[in-house]
Short mmCIF file of C-alpha atoms in Angstrom, two decimals:
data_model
loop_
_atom_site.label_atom_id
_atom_site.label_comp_id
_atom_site.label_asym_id
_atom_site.label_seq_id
_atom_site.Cartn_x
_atom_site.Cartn_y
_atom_site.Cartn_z
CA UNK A 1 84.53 105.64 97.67
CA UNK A 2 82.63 106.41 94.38
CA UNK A 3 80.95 103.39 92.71
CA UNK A 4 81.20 104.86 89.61
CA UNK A 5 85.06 104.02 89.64
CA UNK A 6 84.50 100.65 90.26
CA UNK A 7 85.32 97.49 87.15
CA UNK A 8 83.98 94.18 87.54
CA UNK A 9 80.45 92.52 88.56
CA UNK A 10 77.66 93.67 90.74
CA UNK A 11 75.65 91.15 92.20
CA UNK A 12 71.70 91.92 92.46
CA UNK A 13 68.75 89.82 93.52
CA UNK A 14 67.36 89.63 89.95
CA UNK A 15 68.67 92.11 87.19
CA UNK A 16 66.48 94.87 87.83
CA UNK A 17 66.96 98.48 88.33
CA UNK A 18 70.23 98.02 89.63
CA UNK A 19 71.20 97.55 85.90
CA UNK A 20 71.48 101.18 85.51
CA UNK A 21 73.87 101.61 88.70
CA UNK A 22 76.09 99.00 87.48
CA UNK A 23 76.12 100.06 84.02
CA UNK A 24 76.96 103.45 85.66
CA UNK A 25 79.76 101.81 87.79
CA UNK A 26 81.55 99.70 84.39
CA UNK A 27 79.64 96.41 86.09
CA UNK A 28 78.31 93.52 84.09
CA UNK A 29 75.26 92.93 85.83
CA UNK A 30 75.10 89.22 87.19
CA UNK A 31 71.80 87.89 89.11
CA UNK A 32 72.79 85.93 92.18
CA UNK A 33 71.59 82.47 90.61
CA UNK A 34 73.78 83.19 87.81
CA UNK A 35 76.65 84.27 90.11
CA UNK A 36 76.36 81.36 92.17
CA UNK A 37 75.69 78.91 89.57
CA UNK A 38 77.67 80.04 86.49
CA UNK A 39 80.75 82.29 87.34
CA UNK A 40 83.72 80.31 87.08
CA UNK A 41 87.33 82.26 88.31
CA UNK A 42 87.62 85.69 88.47
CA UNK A 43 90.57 87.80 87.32
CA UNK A 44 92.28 89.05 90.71
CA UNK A 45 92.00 92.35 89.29
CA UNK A 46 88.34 92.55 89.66
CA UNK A 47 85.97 93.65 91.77
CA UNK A 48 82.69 91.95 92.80
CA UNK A 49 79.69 94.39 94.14
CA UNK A 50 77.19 93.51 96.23
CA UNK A 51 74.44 94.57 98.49
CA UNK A 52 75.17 93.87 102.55
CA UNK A 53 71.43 92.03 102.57
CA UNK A 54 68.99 91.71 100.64
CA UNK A 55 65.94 89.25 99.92
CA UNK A 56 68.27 86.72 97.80
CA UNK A 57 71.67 86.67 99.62
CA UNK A 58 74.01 88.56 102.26
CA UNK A 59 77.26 89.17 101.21
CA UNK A 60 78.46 86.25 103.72
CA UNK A 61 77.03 84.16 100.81
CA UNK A 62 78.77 86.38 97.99
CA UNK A 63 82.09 85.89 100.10
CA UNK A 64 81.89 82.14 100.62
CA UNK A 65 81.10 81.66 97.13
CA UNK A 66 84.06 84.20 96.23
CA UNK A 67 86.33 82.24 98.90
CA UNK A 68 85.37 78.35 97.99
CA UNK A 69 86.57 80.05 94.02
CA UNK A 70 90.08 81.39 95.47
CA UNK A 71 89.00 85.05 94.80
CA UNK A 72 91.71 87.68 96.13
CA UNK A 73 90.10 90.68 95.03
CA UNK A 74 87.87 93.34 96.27
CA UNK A 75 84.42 92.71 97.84
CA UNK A 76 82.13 95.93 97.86
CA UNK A 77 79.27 95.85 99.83
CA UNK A 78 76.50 98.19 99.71
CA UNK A 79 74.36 99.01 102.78
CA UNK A 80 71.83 101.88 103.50
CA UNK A 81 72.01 101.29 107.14
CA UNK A 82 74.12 98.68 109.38
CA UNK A 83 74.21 98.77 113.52
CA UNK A 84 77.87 98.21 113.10
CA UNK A 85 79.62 98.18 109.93
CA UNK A 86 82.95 97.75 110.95
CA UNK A 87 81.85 94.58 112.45
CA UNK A 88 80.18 93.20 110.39
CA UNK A 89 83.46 93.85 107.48
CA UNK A 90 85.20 91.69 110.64
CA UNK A 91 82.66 89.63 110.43
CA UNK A 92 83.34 89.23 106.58
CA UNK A 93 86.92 88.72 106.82
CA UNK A 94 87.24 85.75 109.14
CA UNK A 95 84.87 84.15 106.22
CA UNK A 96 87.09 85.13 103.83
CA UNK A 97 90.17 86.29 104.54
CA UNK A 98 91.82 86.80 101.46
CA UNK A 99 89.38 89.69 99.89
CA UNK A 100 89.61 93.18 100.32
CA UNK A 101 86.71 94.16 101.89
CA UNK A 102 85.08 97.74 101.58
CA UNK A 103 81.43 99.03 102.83
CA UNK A 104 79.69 101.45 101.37
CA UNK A 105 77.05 102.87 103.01
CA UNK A 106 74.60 104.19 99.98
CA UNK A 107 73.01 107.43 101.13
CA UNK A 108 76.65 109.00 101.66
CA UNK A 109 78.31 108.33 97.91
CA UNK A 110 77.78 109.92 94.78
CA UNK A 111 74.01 110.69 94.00
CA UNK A 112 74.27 110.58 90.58
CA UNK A 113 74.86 107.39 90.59
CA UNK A 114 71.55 106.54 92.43
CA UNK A 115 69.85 109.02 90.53
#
């Protein structure tokens, strides 16, 4: 999967570099406190990116929050390195079972995006 394809919201920690990425991707940028607190529904259509972990959230919290708000779309999860990814999207869909979960492990999609 190439991030740059991807329309809709990335979730970071605090808008930071990541900006760039998700400006790079057609995300609006949306800190998790804002996410959590602010976003109301989100068009089906639309995609919600976030990191696997991180020092704010996991994406368990981005997919309860997506799930409690009736969300069917697509939940992308970034990760540089998981013990089992394929799990842990299991893991992921008995929390919410109506998104369409992808991982995406970083260091093996397009560099220029990173770059």
């Amino acid at each position: 999967m190439s991030l740059h394809r991807v329309r809709g919201i990335f979730v970071v920690p605090e808008k930071s570099i990541e900006t760039s990425i998700a400006l790079l991707s057609e995300c609006d940028v949306v800190s998790y406190t804002e996410f959590k607190l602010g976003m109301s529904a989100l068009p089906s259509s639309a995609s919600v990116v976030c990191w696997l972990f991180c020092a704010t959230y996991d994406a368990f919290d981005i997919a309860s929050v997506l799930q409690a708000r009736g969300f069917q779309g697509a939940l992308i999860c970034m990760y540089h390195v998981a013990a089992d990814p394929k799990m842990i999207a299991a893991e992921l869909a008995m929390v919410a079972p109506k998104l369409d979960i992808k991982l995406v492990q970083t260091d093996h999609f397009d560099k220029t995006v990173l770059s």
